[in-house]
PDB file of C-alpha atoms in Angstrom:
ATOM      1  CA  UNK A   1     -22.050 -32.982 -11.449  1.00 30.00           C
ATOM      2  CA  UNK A   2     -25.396 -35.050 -11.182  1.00 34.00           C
ATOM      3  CA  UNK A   3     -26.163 -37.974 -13.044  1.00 29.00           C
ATOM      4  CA  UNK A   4     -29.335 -38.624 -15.191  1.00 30.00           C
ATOM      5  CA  UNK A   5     -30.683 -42.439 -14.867  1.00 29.00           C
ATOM      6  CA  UNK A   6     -34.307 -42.526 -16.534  1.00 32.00           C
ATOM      7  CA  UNK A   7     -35.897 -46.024 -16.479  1.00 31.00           C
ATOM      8  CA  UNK A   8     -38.870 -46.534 -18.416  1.00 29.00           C
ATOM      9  CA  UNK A   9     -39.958 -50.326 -19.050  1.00 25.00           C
ATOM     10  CA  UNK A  10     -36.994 -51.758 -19.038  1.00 26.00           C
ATOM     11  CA  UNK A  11     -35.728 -49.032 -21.452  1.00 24.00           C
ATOM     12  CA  UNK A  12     -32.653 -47.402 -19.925  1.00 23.00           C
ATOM     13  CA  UNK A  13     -30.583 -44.076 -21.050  1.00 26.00           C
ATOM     14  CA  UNK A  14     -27.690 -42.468 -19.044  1.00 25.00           C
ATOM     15  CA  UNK A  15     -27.505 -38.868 -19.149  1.00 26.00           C
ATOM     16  CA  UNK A  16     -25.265 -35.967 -17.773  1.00 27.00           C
ATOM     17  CA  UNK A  17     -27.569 -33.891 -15.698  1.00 33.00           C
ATOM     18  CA  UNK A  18     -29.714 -34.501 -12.276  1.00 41.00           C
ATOM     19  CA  UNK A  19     -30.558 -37.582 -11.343  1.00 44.00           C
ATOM     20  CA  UNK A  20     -34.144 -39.270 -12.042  1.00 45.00           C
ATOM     21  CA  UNK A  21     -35.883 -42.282 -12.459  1.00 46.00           C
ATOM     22  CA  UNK A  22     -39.229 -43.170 -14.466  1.00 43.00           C
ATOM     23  CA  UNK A  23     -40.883 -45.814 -13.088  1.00 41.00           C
ATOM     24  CA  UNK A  24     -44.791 -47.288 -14.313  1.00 40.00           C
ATOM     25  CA  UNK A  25     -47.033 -48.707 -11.219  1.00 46.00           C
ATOM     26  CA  UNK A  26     -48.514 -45.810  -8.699  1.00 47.00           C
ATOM     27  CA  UNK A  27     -45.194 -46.218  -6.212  1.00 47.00           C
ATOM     28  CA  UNK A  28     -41.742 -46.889  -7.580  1.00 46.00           C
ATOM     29  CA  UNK A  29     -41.214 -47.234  -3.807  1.00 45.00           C
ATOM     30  CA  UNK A  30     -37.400 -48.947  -4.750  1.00 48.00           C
ATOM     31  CA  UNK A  31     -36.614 -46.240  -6.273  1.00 62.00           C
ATOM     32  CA  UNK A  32     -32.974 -44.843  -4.729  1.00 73.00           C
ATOM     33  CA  UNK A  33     -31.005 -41.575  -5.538  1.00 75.00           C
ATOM     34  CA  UNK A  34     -27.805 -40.638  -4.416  1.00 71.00           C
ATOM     35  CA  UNK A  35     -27.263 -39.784  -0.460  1.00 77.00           C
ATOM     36  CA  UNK A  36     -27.182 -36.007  -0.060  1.00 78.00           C
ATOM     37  CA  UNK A  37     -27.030 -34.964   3.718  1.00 83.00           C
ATOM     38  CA  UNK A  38     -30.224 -33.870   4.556  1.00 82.00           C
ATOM     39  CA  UNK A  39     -32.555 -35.284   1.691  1.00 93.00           C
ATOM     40  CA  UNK A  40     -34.397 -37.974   1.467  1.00 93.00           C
ATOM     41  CA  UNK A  41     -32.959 -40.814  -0.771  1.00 93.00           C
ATOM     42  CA  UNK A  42     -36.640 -41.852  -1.792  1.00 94.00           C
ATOM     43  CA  UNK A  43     -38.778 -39.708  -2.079  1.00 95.00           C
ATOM     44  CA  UNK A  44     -41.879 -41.950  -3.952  1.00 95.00           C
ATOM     45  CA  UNK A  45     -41.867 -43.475  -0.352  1.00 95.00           C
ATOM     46  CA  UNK A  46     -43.471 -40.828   0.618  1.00 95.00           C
ATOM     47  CA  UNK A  47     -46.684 -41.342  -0.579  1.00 96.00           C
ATOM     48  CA  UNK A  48     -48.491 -44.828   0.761  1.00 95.00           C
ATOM     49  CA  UNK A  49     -50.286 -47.230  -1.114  1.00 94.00           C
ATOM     50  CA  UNK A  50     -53.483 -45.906  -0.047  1.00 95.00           C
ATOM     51  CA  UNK A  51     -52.987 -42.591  -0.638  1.00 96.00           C
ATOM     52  CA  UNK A  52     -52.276 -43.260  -4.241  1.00 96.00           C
ATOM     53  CA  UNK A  53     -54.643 -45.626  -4.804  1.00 95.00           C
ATOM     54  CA  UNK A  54     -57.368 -43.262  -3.507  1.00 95.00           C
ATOM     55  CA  UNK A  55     -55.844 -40.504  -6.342  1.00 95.00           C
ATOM     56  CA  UNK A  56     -55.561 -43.214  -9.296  1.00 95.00           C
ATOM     57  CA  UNK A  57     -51.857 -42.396  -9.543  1.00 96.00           C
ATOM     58  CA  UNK A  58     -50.016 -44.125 -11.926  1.00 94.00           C
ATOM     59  CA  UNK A  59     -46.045 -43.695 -13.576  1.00 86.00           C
ATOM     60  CA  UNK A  60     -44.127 -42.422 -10.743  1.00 89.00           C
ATOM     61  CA  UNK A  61     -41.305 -39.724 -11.617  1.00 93.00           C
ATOM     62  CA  UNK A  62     -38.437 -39.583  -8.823  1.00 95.00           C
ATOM     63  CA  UNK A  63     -35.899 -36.804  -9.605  1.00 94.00           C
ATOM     64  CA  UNK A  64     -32.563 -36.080  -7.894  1.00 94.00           C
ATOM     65  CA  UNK A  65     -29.507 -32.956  -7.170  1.00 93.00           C
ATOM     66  CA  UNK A  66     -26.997 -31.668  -5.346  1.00 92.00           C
ATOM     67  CA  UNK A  67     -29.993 -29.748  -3.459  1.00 95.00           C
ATOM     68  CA  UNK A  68     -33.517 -31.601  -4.289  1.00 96.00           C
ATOM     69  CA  UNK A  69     -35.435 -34.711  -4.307  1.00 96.00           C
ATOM     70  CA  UNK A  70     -38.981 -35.257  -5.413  1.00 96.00           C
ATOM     71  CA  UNK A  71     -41.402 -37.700  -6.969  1.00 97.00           C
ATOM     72  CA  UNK A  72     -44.356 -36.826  -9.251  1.00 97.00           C
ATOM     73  CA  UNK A  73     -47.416 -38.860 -10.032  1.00 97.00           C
ATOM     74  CA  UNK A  74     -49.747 -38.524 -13.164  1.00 96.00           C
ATOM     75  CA  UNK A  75     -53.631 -38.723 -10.735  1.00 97.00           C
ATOM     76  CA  UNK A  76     -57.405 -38.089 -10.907  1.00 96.00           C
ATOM     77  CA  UNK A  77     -58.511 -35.865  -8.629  1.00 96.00           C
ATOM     78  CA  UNK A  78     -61.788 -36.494  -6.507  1.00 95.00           C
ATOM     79  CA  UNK A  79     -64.080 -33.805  -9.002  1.00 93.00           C
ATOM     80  CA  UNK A  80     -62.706 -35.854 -12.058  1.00 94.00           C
ATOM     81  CA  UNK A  81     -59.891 -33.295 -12.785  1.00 94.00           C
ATOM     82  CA  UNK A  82     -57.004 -35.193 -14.825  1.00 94.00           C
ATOM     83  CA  UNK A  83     -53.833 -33.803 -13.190  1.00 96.00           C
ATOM     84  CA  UNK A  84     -50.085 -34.353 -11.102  1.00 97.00           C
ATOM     85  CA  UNK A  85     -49.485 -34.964  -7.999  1.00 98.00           C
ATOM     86  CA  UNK A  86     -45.532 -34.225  -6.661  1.00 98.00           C
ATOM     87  CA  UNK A  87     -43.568 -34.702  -3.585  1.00 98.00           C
ATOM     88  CA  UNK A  88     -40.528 -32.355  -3.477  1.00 97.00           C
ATOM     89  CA  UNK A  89     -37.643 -31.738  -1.053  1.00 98.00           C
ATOM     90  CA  UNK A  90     -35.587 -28.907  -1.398  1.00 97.00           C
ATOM     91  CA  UNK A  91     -32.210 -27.101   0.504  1.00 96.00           C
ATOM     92  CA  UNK A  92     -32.160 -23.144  -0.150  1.00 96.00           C
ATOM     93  CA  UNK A  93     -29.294 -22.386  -2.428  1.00 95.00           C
ATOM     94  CA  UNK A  94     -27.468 -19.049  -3.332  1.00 93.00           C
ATOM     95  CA  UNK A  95     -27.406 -17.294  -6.507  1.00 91.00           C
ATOM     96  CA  UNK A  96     -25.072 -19.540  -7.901  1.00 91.00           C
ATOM     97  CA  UNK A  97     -26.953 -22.687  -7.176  1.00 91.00           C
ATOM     98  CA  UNK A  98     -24.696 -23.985  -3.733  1.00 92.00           C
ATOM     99  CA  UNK A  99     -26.792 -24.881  -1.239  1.00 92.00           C
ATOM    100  CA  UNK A 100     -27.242 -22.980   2.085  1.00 94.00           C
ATOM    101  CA  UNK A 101     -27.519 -25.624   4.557  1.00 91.00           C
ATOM    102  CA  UNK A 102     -28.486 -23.265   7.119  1.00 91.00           C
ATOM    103  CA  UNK A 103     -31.764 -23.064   9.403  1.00 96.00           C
ATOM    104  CA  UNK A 104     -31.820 -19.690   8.971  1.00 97.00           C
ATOM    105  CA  UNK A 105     -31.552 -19.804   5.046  1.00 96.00           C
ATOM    106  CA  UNK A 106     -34.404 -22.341   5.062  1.00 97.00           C
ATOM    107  CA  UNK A 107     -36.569 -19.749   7.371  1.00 98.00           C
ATOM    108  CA  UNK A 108     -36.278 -17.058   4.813  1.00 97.00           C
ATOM    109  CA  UNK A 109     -37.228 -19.096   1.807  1.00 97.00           C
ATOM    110  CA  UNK A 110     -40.167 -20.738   3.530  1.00 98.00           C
ATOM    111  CA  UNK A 111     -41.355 -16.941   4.458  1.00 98.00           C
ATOM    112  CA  UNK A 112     -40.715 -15.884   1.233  1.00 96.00           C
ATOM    113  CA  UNK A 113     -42.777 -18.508  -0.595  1.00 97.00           C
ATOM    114  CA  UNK A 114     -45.668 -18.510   2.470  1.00 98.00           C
ATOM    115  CA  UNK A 115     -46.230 -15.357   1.900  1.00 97.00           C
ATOM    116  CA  UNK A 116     -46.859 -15.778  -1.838  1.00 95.00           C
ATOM    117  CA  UNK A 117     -49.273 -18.777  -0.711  1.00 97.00           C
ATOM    118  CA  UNK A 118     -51.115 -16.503   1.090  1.00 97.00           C
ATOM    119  CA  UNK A 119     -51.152 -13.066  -0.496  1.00 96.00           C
ATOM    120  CA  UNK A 120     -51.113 -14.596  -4.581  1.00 94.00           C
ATOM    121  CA  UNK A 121     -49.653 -12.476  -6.839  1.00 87.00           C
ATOM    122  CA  UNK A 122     -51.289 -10.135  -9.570  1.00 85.00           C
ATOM    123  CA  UNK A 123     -48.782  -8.879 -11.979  1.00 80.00           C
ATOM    124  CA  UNK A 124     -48.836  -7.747 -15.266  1.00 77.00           C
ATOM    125  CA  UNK A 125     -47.933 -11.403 -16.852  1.00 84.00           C
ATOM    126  CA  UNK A 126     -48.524 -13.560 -14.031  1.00 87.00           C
ATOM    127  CA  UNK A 127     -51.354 -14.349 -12.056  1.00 91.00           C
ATOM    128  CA  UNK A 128     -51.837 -16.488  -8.552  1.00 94.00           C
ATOM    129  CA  UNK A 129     -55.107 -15.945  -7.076  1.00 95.00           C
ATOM    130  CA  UNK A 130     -55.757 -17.468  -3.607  1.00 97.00           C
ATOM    131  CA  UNK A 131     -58.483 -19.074  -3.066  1.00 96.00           C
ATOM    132  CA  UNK A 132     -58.195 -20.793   0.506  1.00 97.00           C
ATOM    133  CA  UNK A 133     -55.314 -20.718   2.535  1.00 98.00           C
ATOM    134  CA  UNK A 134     -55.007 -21.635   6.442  1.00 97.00           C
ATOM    135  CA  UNK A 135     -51.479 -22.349   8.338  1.00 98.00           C
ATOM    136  CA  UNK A 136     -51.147 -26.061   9.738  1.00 98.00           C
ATOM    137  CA  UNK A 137     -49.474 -28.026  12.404  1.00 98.00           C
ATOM    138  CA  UNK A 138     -46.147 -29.652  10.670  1.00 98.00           C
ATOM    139  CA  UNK A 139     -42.733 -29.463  10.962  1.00 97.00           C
ATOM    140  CA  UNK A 140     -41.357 -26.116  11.984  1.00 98.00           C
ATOM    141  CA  UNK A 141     -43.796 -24.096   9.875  1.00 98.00           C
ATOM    142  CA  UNK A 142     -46.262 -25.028   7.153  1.00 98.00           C
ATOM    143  CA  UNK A 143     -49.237 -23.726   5.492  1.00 98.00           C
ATOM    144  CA  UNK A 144     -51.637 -25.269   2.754  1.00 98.00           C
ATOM    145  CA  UNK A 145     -52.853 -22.910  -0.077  1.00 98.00           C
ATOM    146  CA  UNK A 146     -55.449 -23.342  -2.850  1.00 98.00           C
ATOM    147  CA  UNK A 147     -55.309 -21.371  -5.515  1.00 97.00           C
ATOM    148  CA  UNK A 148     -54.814 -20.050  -9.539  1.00 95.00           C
ATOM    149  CA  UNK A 149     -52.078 -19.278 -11.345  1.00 93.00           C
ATOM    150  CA  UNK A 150     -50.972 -18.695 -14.890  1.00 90.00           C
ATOM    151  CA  UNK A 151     -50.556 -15.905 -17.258  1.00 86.00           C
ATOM    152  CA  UNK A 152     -53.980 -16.116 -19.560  1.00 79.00           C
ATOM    153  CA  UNK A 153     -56.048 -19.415 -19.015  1.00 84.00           C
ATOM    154  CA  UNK A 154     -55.489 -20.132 -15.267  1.00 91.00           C
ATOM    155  CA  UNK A 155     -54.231 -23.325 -13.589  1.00 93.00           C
ATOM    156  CA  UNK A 156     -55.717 -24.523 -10.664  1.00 95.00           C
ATOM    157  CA  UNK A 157     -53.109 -25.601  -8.023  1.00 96.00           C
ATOM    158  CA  UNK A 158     -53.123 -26.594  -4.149  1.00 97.00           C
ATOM    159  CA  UNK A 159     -49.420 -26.865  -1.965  1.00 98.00           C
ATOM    160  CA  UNK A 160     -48.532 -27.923   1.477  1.00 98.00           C
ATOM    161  CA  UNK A 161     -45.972 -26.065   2.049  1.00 98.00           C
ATOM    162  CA  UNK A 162     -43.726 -27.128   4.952  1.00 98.00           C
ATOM    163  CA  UNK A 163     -40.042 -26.301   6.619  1.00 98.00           C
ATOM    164  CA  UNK A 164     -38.022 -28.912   8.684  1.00 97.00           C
ATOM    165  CA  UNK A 165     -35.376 -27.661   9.846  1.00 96.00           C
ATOM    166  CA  UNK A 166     -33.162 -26.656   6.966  1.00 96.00           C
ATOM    167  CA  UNK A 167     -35.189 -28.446   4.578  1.00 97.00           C
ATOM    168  CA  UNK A 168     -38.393 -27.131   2.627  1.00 98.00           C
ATOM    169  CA  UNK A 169     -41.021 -30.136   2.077  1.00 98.00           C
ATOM    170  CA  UNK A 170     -43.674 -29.670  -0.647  1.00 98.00           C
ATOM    171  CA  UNK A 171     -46.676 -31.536  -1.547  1.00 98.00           C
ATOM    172  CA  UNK A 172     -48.475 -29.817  -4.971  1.00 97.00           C
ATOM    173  CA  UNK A 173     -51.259 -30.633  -7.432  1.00 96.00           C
ATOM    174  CA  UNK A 174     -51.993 -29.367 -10.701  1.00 95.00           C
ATOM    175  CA  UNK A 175     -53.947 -29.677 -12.925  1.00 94.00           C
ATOM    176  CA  UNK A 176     -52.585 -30.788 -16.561  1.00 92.00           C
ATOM    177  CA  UNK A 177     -51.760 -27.908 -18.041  1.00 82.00           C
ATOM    178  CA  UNK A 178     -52.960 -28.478 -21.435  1.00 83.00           C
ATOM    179  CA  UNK A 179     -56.107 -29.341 -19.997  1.00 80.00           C
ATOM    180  CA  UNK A 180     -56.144 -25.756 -17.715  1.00 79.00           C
ATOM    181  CA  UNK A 181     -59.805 -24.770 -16.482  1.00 86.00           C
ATOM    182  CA  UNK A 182     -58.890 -22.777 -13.710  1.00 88.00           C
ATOM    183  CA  UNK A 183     -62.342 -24.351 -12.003  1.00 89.00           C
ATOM    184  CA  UNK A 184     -60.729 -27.514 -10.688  1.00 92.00           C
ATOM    185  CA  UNK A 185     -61.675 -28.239  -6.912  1.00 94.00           C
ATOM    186  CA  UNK A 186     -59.160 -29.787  -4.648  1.00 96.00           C
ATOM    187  CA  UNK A 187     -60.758 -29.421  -1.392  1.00 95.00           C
ATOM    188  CA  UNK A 188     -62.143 -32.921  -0.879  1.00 96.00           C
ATOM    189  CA  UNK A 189     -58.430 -34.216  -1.816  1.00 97.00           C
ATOM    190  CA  UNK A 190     -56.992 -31.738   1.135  1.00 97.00           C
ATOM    191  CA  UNK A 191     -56.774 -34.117   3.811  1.00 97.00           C
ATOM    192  CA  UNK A 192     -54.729 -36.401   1.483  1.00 97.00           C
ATOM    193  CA  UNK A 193     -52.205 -34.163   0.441  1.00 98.00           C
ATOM    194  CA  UNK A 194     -51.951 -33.223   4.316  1.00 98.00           C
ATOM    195  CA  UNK A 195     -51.216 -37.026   5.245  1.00 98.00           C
ATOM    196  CA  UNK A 196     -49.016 -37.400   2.403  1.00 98.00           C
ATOM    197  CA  UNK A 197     -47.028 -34.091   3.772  1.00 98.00           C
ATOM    198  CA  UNK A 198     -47.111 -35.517   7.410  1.00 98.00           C
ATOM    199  CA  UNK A 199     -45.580 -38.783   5.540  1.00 97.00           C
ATOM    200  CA  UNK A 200     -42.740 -36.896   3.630  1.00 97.00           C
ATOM    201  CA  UNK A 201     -41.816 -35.422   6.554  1.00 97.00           C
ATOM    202  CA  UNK A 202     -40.513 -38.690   8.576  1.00 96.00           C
ATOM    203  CA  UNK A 203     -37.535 -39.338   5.913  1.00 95.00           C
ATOM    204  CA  UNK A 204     -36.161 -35.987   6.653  1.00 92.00           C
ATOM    205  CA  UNK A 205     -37.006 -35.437  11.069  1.00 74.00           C
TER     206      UNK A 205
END
């Protein structure tokens, strides 16, 4: 059973649950989860200084399981667009939520969610249009999709989507969703979410 541990200025709450921290500044770089064999014990590192600073991010979120680590970041996009910025890794699990630690496992999840990044969705409640997509040069396999999702207004999104090993690696923006325009433009922002992938992936290679 995971272990809740949300610290918020100096405000702190034990909970039973996953694992997570709330930190204000952009890095909440000391931030330190449990060790789980093959994820990264902090995952805000993943992110520089410069890299956030060029996003405005502020209030860093790390969050922590049995199979996933990840930080989030409240940013400003380069078009103005108010919006999050997350960091996640993640080992495949079964139906019951127990992690397959297997290569193999991690090869059919990453196919499975490539090929939504590149072929969007268009069902009869959901919606994921893509609007760019091109395959990349990290890890094992990886791919970077823009796109818009949602069921009525649309949400703009972009993902670098990456597998090491057994390990997926993720690197998402959003915008807020109560502020959804489905017109937000995160091309210029790209390369940054690319470094910051190509970061994330030295805690776990």
């Amino acid at each position: 059973m995971g272990i809740t541990i949300a610290v918020t200025l100096g405000v702190y709450a034990l909970v039973v649950g996953v694992a997570g921290a709330v930190i204000a500044g952009t890095g909440a770089r000391n931030t330190v989860g449990p060790e789980v064999e093959g994820l990264p014990t902090e995952p805000c590192s993943a992110a520089s200084g410069s890299q956030l600073g060029s996003l405005s991010a502020m209030v860093a979120t790390a969050s922590f399981s049995e199979v996933g680590s990840s930080c989030q970041w409240y940013v400003e996009y380069s078009d103005g667009t108010q919006g999050t910025l997350s960091v996640r890794y993640r080992i495949p699990t079964d139906d019951d939520r127990e992690p397959l630690r297997g290569e193999s496992n991690a090869q059919d999840q990453y196919a499975e969610e490539a090929d939504a990044l590149r072929d969007g969705e268009d069902g009869e409640y959901w919606t994921q249009e893509i609007l760019e997509v091109r395959d990349l040069d990290l890890g094992d396999e990886s791919v970077v999709s823009h796109y818009r999702t949602g069921s009525g207004e649309l949400n703009s999104q972009a993902e670098v989507l990456v597998r090491s090993g057994g390990v997926l690696v993720s690197v998402q923006t959003t915008e807020l969703w109560e502020q959804a325009s489905g017109r937000a433009d995160f091309t210029e922002d790209e390369e940054t979410l690319i470094a910051i992938a190509e970061n994330a992936l030295t805690l776990v290679e």
